[in-house]
Coordinates of N, CA and C in Angstrom, one line a residue:
M382 N 37.1 9.6 -16.9 CA 36.4 8.4 -17.6 C 36.1 7.4 -16.5
T383 N 34.9 6.8 -16.6 CA 34.5 5.8 -15.6 C 35.2 4.5 -15.8
K384 N 35.8 3.9 -14.7 CA 36.6 2.7 -14.7 C 35.6 1.5 -15.0
R385 N 36.1 0.4 -15.6 CA 35.3 -0.6 -15.9 C 34.9 -1.3 -14.5
P386 N 33.5 -1.9 -14.5 CA 33.1 -2.5 -13.2 C 34.1 -3.4 -12.6
N387 N 34.1 -3.4 -11.3 CA 34.8 -4.3 -10.6 C 34.1 -5.6 -10.5
E388 N 34.6 -6.8 -11.0 CA 33.7 -8.1 -11.0 C 33.3 -8.5 -9.6
R389 N 34.3 -8.3 -8.7 CA 34.0 -8.7 -7.4 C 32.8 -7.9 -6.7
N390 N 33.0 -6.6 -7.0 CA 31.9 -5.7 -6.4 C 30.5 -6.0 -7.0
E391 N 30.6 -6.2 -8.3 CA 29.3 -6.6 -9.1 C 28.7 -7.8 -8.5
R392 N 29.4 -8.9 -8.2 CA 28.9 -10.1 -7.5 C 28.3 -9.8 -6.1
I393 N 29.0 -8.9 -5.4 CA 28.5 -8.6 -4.0 C 27.2 -7.7 -4.2
K394 N 27.1 -6.9 -5.1 CA 25.9 -6.0 -5.3 C 24.8 -6.9 -5.7
R395 N 25.0 -7.9 -6.7 CA 23.9 -8.9 -6.9 C 23.4 -9.6 -5.9
R396 N 24.4 -10.2 -5.0 CA 23.9 -10.9 -3.8 C 23.1 -10.0 -2.8
F397 N 23.5 -8.7 -2.6 CA 22.8 -7.9 -1.8 C 21.3 -7.5 -2.3
L398 N 21.2 -7.3 -3.6 CA 20.0 -7.1 -4.2 C 19.1 -8.2 -4.2
E399 N 19.6 -9.4 -4.3 CA 18.8 -10.6 -4.2 C 18.3 -10.7 -2.8
F400 N 19.1 -10.4 -1.9 CA 18.6 -10.3 -0.4 C 17.5 -9.5 -0.2
R401 N 17.7 -8.2 -0.7 CA 16.7 -7.1 -0.6 C 15.4 -7.6 -1.2
K402 N 15.5 -8.3 -2.3 CA 14.3 -8.6 -3.1 C 13.5 -9.8 -2.5
Y403 N 14.3 -10.9 -2.1 CA 13.6 -12.0 -1.6 C 13.4 -12.1 -0.1
A404 N 14.4 -11.6 0.6 CA 14.3 -11.6 2.1 C 13.5 -10.5 2.6
K405 N 13.8 -9.2 2.0 CA 13.3 -8.1 2.5 C 11.9 -7.8 1.7
R406 N 11.7 -8.6 0.5 CA 10.5 -8.4 -0.2 C 10.2 -7.0 -0.8
L407 N 11.2 -6.5 -1.3 CA 11.2 -5.1 -1.9 C 10.6 -5.3 -3.3
S408 N 9.9 -4.2 -3.9 CA 9.5 -4.2 -5.3 C 10.7 -4.1 -6.3
E409 N 10.4 -4.4 -7.4 CA 11.3 -4.2 -8.6 C 11.7 -2.8 -8.8
K410 N 10.8 -2.0 -8.6 CA 11.0 -0.5 -8.7 C 12.0 0.0 -7.7
T411 N 11.9 -0.5 -6.4 CA 12.6 0.0 -5.4 C 14.0 -0.8 -5.6
I412 N 14.1 -2.0 -6.1 CA 15.4 -2.6 -6.3 C 16.2 -1.8 -7.3
D413 N 15.5 -1.3 -8.3 CA 16.2 -0.5 -9.4 C 16.8 0.8 -8.8
R414 N 16.1 1.4 -7.9 CA 16.6 2.6 -7.2 C 17.8 2.3 -6.3
E415 N 17.7 1.1 -5.6 CA 18.9 0.7 -4.7 C 20.0 0.4 -5.7
L416 N 19.9 -0.3 -6.9 CA 21.0 -0.6 -7.7 C 21.7 0.7 -8.2
A417 N 20.8 1.7 -8.5 CA 21.3 3.1 -9.1 C 22.1 3.7 -8.0
A418 N 21.6 3.6 -6.7 CA 22.4 4.3 -5.5 C 23.8 3.5 -5.4
L419 N 23.8 2.2 -5.4 CA 25.1 1.5 -5.3 C 26.0 1.8 -6.5
E420 N 25.5 1.9 -7.6 CA 26.3 2.2 -8.8 C 26.8 3.6 -8.7
R421 N 26.1 4.5 -8.2 CA 26.5 5.9 -8.0 C 27.7 6.0 -7.0
F422 N 27.6 5.3 -5.9 CA 28.6 5.2 -4.9 C 29.9 4.5 -5.5
D423 N 29.6 3.4 -6.3 CA 30.8 2.6 -6.8 C 31.6 3.5 -7.8
I424 N 30.9 4.2 -8.6 CA 31.6 5.0 -9.6 C 32.4 6.1 -8.9
W425 N 31.7 6.8 -7.9 CA 32.4 7.9 -7.1 C 33.7 7.4 -6.6
N426 N 33.6 6.2 -6.0 CA 34.7 5.6 -5.3 C 35.7 5.0 -6.1
G427 N 35.5 5.1 -7.4 CA 36.6 4.5 -8.4 C 36.6 3.1 -8.5
R428 N 35.4 2.4 -8.2 CA 35.4 1.0 -8.2 C 36.3 0.2 -7.4
K429 N 36.6 1.0 -6.2 CA 37.5 0.2 -5.2 C 36.9 -1.0 -4.7
D430 N 37.6 -2.1 -4.3 CA 37.1 -3.3 -3.8 C 36.3 -3.1 -2.6
F431 N 35.1 -3.6 -2.5 CA 34.4 -3.3 -1.3 C 35.0 -3.9 0.0
T432 N 35.9 -4.9 -0.2 CA 36.6 -5.6 0.9 C 37.6 -4.5 1.6
R433 N 37.9 -3.5 0.9 CA 38.8 -2.4 1.5 C 38.1 -1.3 2.1
F434 N 36.8 -1.5 2.5 CA 36.0 -0.5 3.1 C 36.6 0.2 4.1
H435 N 36.4 1.5 4.2 CA 36.7 2.4 5.2 C 35.7 3.6 5.5
I436 N 35.6 3.8 6.7 CA 34.4 4.8 7.0 C 34.7 6.3 6.3
E437 N 35.9 6.4 5.9 CA 36.2 7.7 5.2 C 35.5 7.7 3.8
W438 N 35.2 6.5 3.3 CA 34.3 6.5 2.1 C 33.0 7.1 2.3
A439 N 32.3 6.7 3.4 CA 31.0 7.1 3.8 C 31.1 8.6 4.1
M440 N 32.0 9.2 4.7 CA 32.1 10.6 5.0 C 32.3 11.4 3.6
G441 N 33.2 10.9 2.9 CA 33.5 11.5 1.5 C 32.3 11.5 0.6
F442 N 31.6 10.4 0.6 CA 30.4 10.2 -0.3 C 29.3 11.2 0.2
R443 N 29.1 11.4 1.5 CA 28.1 12.3 2.1 C 28.5 13.7 1.4
T444 N 29.7 14.1 1.6 CA 30.2 15.4 1.2 C 29.9 15.5 -0.3
H445 N 30.3 14.4 -1.0 CA 29.9 14.5 -2.5 C 28.5 14.8 -2.9
L446 N 27.6 14.1 -2.1 CA 26.2 14.3 -2.5 C 25.7 15.6 -2.1
E447 N 26.3 16.2 -1.0 CA 25.8 17.5 -0.6 C 26.2 18.5 -1.6
Q448 N 27.2 18.2 -2.4 CA 27.8 19.2 -3.5 C 27.3 18.9 -4.9
A449 N 26.6 17.6 -5.0 CA 26.1 17.2 -6.3 C 25.0 18.0 -6.9
K450 N 25.1 18.1 -8.3 CA 24.0 18.9 -8.9 C 23.2 17.8 -9.8
T451 N 22.0 18.2 -10.1 CA 21.2 17.5 -11.1 C 21.6 17.8 -12.5
K452 N 20.9 17.2 -13.4 CA 21.3 17.6 -14.9 C 20.9 19.0 -15.2
A453 N 20.0 19.5 -14.4 CA 19.5 20.9 -14.5 C 20.5 21.9 -13.9
G454 N 21.3 21.5 -13.2 CA 22.3 22.2 -12.5 C 21.9 22.7 -11.1
K455 N 20.9 22.0 -10.6 CA 20.4 22.4 -9.2 C 20.9 21.5 -8.2
P456 N 21.0 21.9 -6.9 CA 21.5 20.9 -5.9 C 20.5 19.7 -5.8
L457 N 21.2 18.5 -5.4 CA 20.4 17.2 -5.3 C 19.4 17.5 -4.2
G458 N 18.2 16.9 -4.4 CA 17.1 17.1 -3.5 C 17.5 16.4 -2.2
K459 N 17.0 16.9 -1.1 CA 17.3 16.2 0.3 C 16.7 14.9 0.3
S460 N 15.6 14.7 -0.2 CA 14.8 13.3 -0.2 C 15.7 12.3 -1.0
T461 N 16.2 12.8 -2.2 CA 16.9 11.9 -2.9 C 18.4 11.5 -2.3
T462 N 18.9 12.5 -1.7 CA 20.2 12.2 -1.0 C 19.9 11.2 0.2
R463 N 18.8 11.4 0.9 CA 18.4 10.6 1.9 C 18.3 9.1 1.5
A464 N 17.6 8.9 0.3 CA 17.2 7.7 -0.2 C 18.5 6.9 -0.6
V465 N 19.5 7.7 -1.2 CA 20.8 7.0 -1.6 C 21.5 6.7 -0.5
M466 N 21.7 7.6 0.6 CA 22.5 7.2 1.8 C 21.8 6.1 2.5
A467 N 20.5 5.9 2.5 CA 19.8 5.0 3.2 C 20.1 3.4 2.7
T468 N 20.3 3.5 1.3 CA 20.7 2.3 0.6 C 22.0 1.8 1.0
L469 N 22.9 2.8 0.9 CA 24.3 2.6 1.3 C 24.4 2.0 2.8
R470 N 23.6 2.6 3.6 CA 23.6 2.2 5.1 C 23.1 0.8 5.2
E471 N 22.1 0.4 4.6 CA 21.6 -0.9 4.6 C 22.8 -2.0 3.9
F472 N 23.3 -1.5 2.9 CA 24.3 -2.3 2.2 C 25.5 -2.5 3.0
T473 N 26.0 -1.5 3.9 CA 27.2 -1.6 4.7 C 26.7 -2.5 5.8
L474 N 25.6 -2.4 6.4 CA 25.1 -3.2 7.5 C 25.1 -4.8 7.0
W475 N 24.6 -4.9 5.8 CA 24.5 -6.3 5.2 C 25.9 -6.8 5.1
L476 N 26.8 -6.0 4.6 CA 28.2 -6.5 4.3 C 28.8 -6.8 5.6
S477 N 28.6 -6.2 6.7 CA 29.2 -6.4 8.1 C 28.8 -7.9 8.6
Q478 N 27.9 -8.4 8.0 CA 27.4 -9.8 8.4 C 27.8 -10.8 7.5
Q479 N 28.6 -10.5 6.4 CA 28.9 -11.5 5.4 C 30.4 -12.1 5.8
D480 N 30.6 -13.4 5.2 CA 31.9 -13.9 5.4 C 32.8 -13.2 4.6
G481 N 34.0 -12.9 5.1 CA 35.0 -12.1 4.4 C 35.0 -10.6 4.7
F482 N 34.0 -10.1 5.4 CA 33.8 -8.8 5.7 C 33.7 -8.4 7.1
R483 N 33.3 -9.4 7.9 CA 33.1 -9.2 9.3 C 34.2 -8.6 10.0
S484 N 35.6 -8.9 9.7 CA 36.8 -8.4 10.4 C 37.0 -7.0 9.8
R485 N 36.5 -6.6 8.8 CA 36.8 -5.3 8.2 C 35.7 -4.3 8.4
I486 N 34.5 -4.7 8.4 CA 33.3 -3.9 8.6 C 32.6 -4.2 9.8
K487 N 32.2 -3.2 10.6 CA 31.4 -3.3 11.8 C 30.1 -2.8 11.6
P488 N 28.9 -3.3 12.2 CA 27.7 -2.8 12.0 C 27.6 -1.3 12.3
G489 N 28.4 -0.8 13.3 CA 28.2 0.6 13.5 C 28.9 1.5 12.4
D490 N 29.5 0.9 11.4 CA 30.1 1.6 10.3 C 29.1 2.1 9.4
A491 N 27.9 1.5 9.5 CA 26.8 1.8 8.6 C 26.2 3.2 8.9
E492 N 26.4 3.6 10.4 CA 25.8 4.8 10.7 C 26.5 6.1 10.2
Y493 N 27.8 5.8 9.5 CA 28.4 7.0 8.9 C 27.6 7.4 7.5
F494 N 26.8 6.6 7.2 CA 25.9 7.0 6.0 C 24.7 7.6 6.3
N495 N 24.6 8.3 7.6 CA 23.5 9.1 7.9 C 23.7 10.6 7.5
L496 N 22.6 11.2 7.3 CA 22.7 12.7 6.9 C 22.8 13.4 8.3
S497 N 23.0 14.7 8.2 CA 23.0 15.6 9.3 C 21.6 15.7 9.8
R498 N 21.4 16.0 11.1 CA 20.0 16.1 11.7 C 19.2 17.1 10.9
R499 N 19.9 18.2 10.5 CA 19.1 19.2 9.8 C 18.7 18.7 8.3
D500 N 19.7 18.1 7.6 CA 19.1 17.6 6.4 C 18.2 16.4 6.4
E501 N 18.2 15.6 7.4 CA 17.3 14.6 7.7 C 15.9 15.1 7.9
A502 N 15.9 16.1 8.7 CA 14.5 16.8 9.1 C 14.0 17.4 7.7
E503 N 14.9 18.0 7.0 CA 14.5 18.7 5.7 C 13.9 17.5 4.8
A504 N 14.6 16.4 4.6 CA 14.3 15.4 3.7 C 12.9 14.7 4.1
R505 N 12.7 14.7 5.4 CA 11.4 14.1 5.9 C 10.2 15.1 5.7
A506 N 10.5 16.4 5.6 CA 9.4 17.3 5.6 C 8.6 17.3 4.2
T507 N 7.3 17.1 4.5 CA 6.3 17.0 3.3 C 6.0 18.4 2.7
P508 N 6.3 18.7 1.5 CA 6.0 20.0 1.1 C 4.4 20.1 0.8
T509 N 3.8 21.3 1.0 CA 2.6 21.5 0.7 C 2.3 21.5 -0.7
R510 N 1.4 20.7 -1.2 CA 1.0 20.6 -2.6 C -0.3 21.2 -2.8
P511 N -0.4 22.2 -4.0 CA -1.7 22.9 -4.3 C -2.7 21.7 -4.7
A512 N -4.0 21.9 -4.3 CA -5.0 20.9 -4.6 C -6.3 21.8 -5.0
P513 N -7.1 21.1 -5.9 CA -8.2 21.9 -6.3 C -9.3 21.9 -5.2
S514 N -10.1 22.9 -5.2 CA -11.1 23.0 -4.2 C -12.3 22.1 -4.7
I515 N -13.2 21.9 -3.8 CA -14.5 21.2 -4.2 C -15.2 21.9 -5.2
N516 N -15.3 23.2 -5.1 CA -16.0 23.9 -6.2 C -15.3 23.8 -7.5
Q517 N -14.1 23.8 -7.5 CA -13.3 23.6 -8.8 C -13.6 22.3 -9.5
A518 N -13.6 21.2 -8.6 CA -13.8 20.0 -9.1 C -15.1 19.8 -9.6
K519 N -16.1 20.5 -8.8 CA -17.5 20.5 -9.5 C -17.6 21.1 -10.6
R520 N -16.8 22.2 -10.8 CA -16.9 23.0 -12.1 C -16.5 22.1 -13.3
V521 N -15.2 21.5 -13.0 CA -14.6 20.7 -14.1 C -15.6 19.6 -14.4
L522 N -16.1 18.9 -13.4 CA -17.1 17.8 -13.7 C -18.3 18.1 -14.5
A523 N -18.8 19.4 -14.2 CA -20.0 19.9 -15.0 C -19.6 20.3 -16.5
L524 N -18.4 20.6 -16.7 CA -17.9 21.0 -18.1 C -17.5 19.7 -18.9
M525 N -17.3 18.6 -18.3 CA -16.9 17.5 -19.0 C -18.0 16.8 -20.0
P526 N -17.8 16.6 -21.3 CA -18.8 16.1 -22.2 C -19.3 14.8 -21.8
E527 N -20.5 14.4 -22.4 CA -21.1 13.2 -22.1 C -21.6 12.6 -23.6
S528 N -20.9 13.0 -24.6 CA -21.4 12.8 -26.0 C -21.1 11.4 -26.6
S529 N -20.3 10.7 -25.8 CA -19.9 9.3 -26.4 C -19.8 8.5 -25.1
P530 N -19.8 7.1 -25.3 CA -19.6 6.2 -24.2 C -18.1 6.4 -23.7
Q531 N -17.1 6.8 -24.4 CA -15.8 7.0 -23.9 C -15.8 8.4 -23.1
A532 N -16.6 9.3 -23.5 CA -16.6 10.5 -22.7 C -17.3 10.3 -21.4
L533 N -18.4 9.5 -21.4 CA -19.1 9.1 -20.1 C -18.1 8.3 -19.3
R534 N -17.3 7.4 -19.7 CA -16.3 6.7 -19.0 C -15.3 7.5 -18.4
D535 N -14.9 8.6 -19.2 CA -13.9 9.4 -18.6 C -14.4 10.3 -17.5
K536 N -15.6 10.8 -17.7 CA -16.3 11.5 -16.7 C -16.5 10.7 -15.5
A537 N -16.9 9.5 -15.6 CA -17.0 8.6 -14.4 C -15.7 8.3 -13.7
V538 N -14.7 8.2 -14.4 CA -13.4 7.9 -13.7 C -13.0 9.2 -12.9
F539 N -13.2 10.4 -13.5 CA -12.9 11.6 -12.8 C -13.7 11.8 -11.6
A540 N -15.1 11.3 -11.7 CA -16.0 11.5 -10.5 C -15.5 10.5 -9.5
L541 N -15.2 9.4 -9.8 CA -14.6 8.5 -8.7 C -13.3 8.9 -8.1
L542 N -12.6 9.5 -9.0 CA -11.4 10.2 -8.3 C -11.7 11.3 -7.3
C543 N -12.6 12.1 -7.6 CA -13.1 13.2 -6.7 C -13.7 12.6 -5.4
L544 N -14.4 11.5 -5.6 CA -15.0 11.0 -4.5 C -14.2 10.1 -3.4
T545 N -13.0 9.5 -4.0 CA -12.2 8.8 -3.2 C -10.8 9.2 -3.0
G546 N -10.2 10.1 -4.0 CA -8.8 10.5 -3.9 C -7.9 9.3 -4.0
I547 N -8.4 8.3 -4.7 CA -7.7 7.1 -4.8 C -6.5 7.2 -5.8
R548 N -5.4 6.4 -5.4 CA -4.2 6.5 -6.3 C -4.4 6.3 -7.7
V549 N -3.8 7.0 -8.6 CA -4.0 6.9 -10.1 C -3.8 5.4 -10.5
G550 N -2.6 4.9 -10.0 CA -2.3 3.5 -10.4 C -3.6 2.6 -10.1
A551 N -4.1 2.7 -8.9 CA -5.2 1.8 -8.6 C -6.5 2.2 -9.3
L552 N -6.6 3.5 -9.5 CA -7.9 4.0 -10.2 C -7.9 3.4 -11.7
I553 N -6.8 3.4 -12.4 CA -6.9 2.9 -13.8 C -6.9 1.5 -13.9
S554 N -6.8 0.7 -12.8 CA -6.9 -0.7 -12.7 C -8.1 -1.3 -12.1
L555 N -9.0 -0.4 -11.7 CA -10.2 -0.9 -11.1 C -11.1 -1.4 -12.1
R556 N -12.1 -2.3 -11.7 CA -13.1 -2.9 -12.4 C -14.5 -2.5 -12.0
V557 N -15.4 -2.5 -12.7 CA -16.8 -2.1 -12.1 C -17.3 -2.8 -11.0
K558 N -16.9 -4.2 -10.8 CA -17.2 -5.0 -9.8 C -16.6 -4.6 -8.4
H559 N -15.6 -3.8 -8.4 CA -15.0 -3.3 -7.2 C -15.7 -2.2 -6.7
I560 N -16.7 -1.6 -7.4 CA -17.4 -0.4 -6.8 C -18.8 -0.8 -6.3
D561 N -19.1 -0.4 -5.1 CA -20.4 -0.7 -4.4 C -21.1 0.6 -4.3
L562 N -22.0 0.9 -5.1 CA -22.8 2.2 -5.1 C -23.6 2.2 -3.8
A563 N -24.3 1.1 -3.5 CA -25.2 1.1 -2.3 C -24.3 1.4 -0.9
E564 N -23.2 0.8 -0.8 CA -22.3 1.1 0.4 C -21.4 2.3 0.1
K565 N -21.4 2.9 -1.1 CA -20.6 4.2 -1.4 C -19.2 3.7 -1.0
S566 N -18.8 2.6 -1.7 CA -17.3 2.2 -1.3 C -16.6 1.6 -2.5
V567 N -15.3 1.4 -2.4 CA -14.5 0.8 -3.5 C -13.6 -0.2 -2.7
A568 N -13.7 -1.5 -3.2 CA -12.8 -2.6 -2.6 C -11.7 -2.7 -3.4
Q569 N -10.5 -2.3 -3.0 CA -9.3 -2.5 -3.7 C -8.6 -3.9 -3.4
N570 N -8.9 -4.7 -4.3 CA -8.4 -6.2 -4.1 C -7.1 -6.1 -4.8
P571 N -5.9 -6.3 -4.0 CA -4.6 -6.2 -4.6 C -4.3 -7.3 -5.6
R572 N -5.1 -8.4 -5.8 CA -4.9 -9.4 -6.7 C -5.3 -8.9 -8.1
E573 N -6.2 -7.8 -8.1 CA -6.6 -7.3 -9.3 C -6.4 -5.7 -9.5
V574 N -6.2 -5.0 -8.4 CA -6.0 -3.7 -8.4 C -4.5 -3.2 -7.9
A575 N -3.9 -2.3 -8.6 CA -2.5 -2.0 -8.4 C -2.4 -1.0 -7.1
T576 N -2.6 -1.6 -5.9 CA -2.5 -0.9 -4.5 C -1.1 -0.8 -4.2
K577 N -1.0 0.2 -3.3 CA 0.4 0.5 -2.8 C 0.8 -0.6 -1.9
F578 N 1.9 -1.2 -2.1 CA 2.6 -2.3 -1.4 C 1.6 -3.5 -1.4
G579 N 0.7 -3.6 -2.5 CA 0.0 -4.9 -2.5 C -1.0 -5.1 -1.6
K580 N -1.4 -4.0 -0.7 CA -2.4 -4.2 0.3 C -3.7 -4.0 0.0
P581 N -4.7 -4.8 0.7 CA -6.0 -4.6 0.5 C -6.6 -3.3 1.0
I582 N -7.4 -2.6 0.3 CA -7.7 -1.3 0.8 C -9.3 -1.0 0.6
D583 N -10.1 -0.7 1.6 CA -11.4 -0.4 1.4 C -11.6 1.1 1.5
T584 N -12.0 1.7 0.5 CA -12.1 3.3 0.4 C -13.7 3.6 0.2
F585 N -14.0 4.8 1.0 CA -15.4 5.1 1.1 C -15.6 6.5 0.4
F586 N -16.6 6.8 -0.2 CA -16.8 8.1 -0.8 C -16.9 9.3 0.2
V587 N -16.3 10.3 -0.3 CA -16.6 11.6 0.5 C -17.9 12.1 0.5
K588 N -18.4 12.8 1.7 CA -19.8 13.2 1.8 C -19.8 14.6 1.1
G589 N -21.0 15.0 0.6 CA -21.2 16.4 0.1 C -20.8 16.6 -1.3
F590 N -20.7 15.5 -2.1 CA -20.4 15.6 -3.6 C -21.4 14.7 -4.3
E591 N -22.6 15.1 -4.2 CA -23.7 14.2 -4.8 C -23.6 14.3 -6.3
E592 N -23.1 15.4 -7.0 CA -23.1 15.5 -8.4 C -22.0 14.4 -9.0
A593 N -20.8 14.2 -8.1 CA -20.1 13.1 -8.7 C -20.6 11.7 -8.5
E594 N -21.4 11.5 -7.5 CA -22.1 10.3 -7.2 C -23.1 10.0 -8.5
A595 N -23.8 11.1 -8.9 CA -24.8 11.0 -9.9 C -24.1 10.5 -11.1
V596 N -23.0 11.2 -11.4 CA -22.2 10.8 -12.7 C -21.6 9.4 -12.7
L597 N -21.2 9.0 -11.5 CA -20.7 7.6 -11.3 C -21.7 6.5 -11.6
T598 N -22.9 6.9 -10.9 CA -24.1 6.0 -11.1 C -24.5 5.8 -12.5

């Protein structure tokens, strides 16, 4: 049975997450993931006070993650393990700089939250994802109906996706004014479009897909 939260640990976690949010400018989504990682470690460690930190905790937690299973009973993904360990590494490094922890935790202790070189390489490897061919995309576009304004809108959205490969979050937040048919480009203004990391992005149409350009126009 999970022990009740350690109040001192909870205050420390809150301070760390405030640092990550405001000083490191991380998104709310990332903060939520880091909170989940800290909670996972805290529960595994029996809610022991962080002031008692020992590198054996890091080594034991790494072994725990290597043996952990998902709800489906499969081994925890290497990328997930890497993300959890990265959060604990940053947390330990931050702790080493805080009053009351400097004498107990050294910056080098954070390195014990690294994966093995093999697991690190596996976690960084990008798996090949199947993607439709241009001919398949053209076939789908040709089969999409145009019987109503909504159908035309949907077809235009798909055409723009084919032309730009734009992220879905950005695609559904675009406005007509962001599309320049003459320049064959899309101006992703982060003040109005949900771009990755809130960055301004100029995207240009791929060549050789005139059918999609005609639909979009």
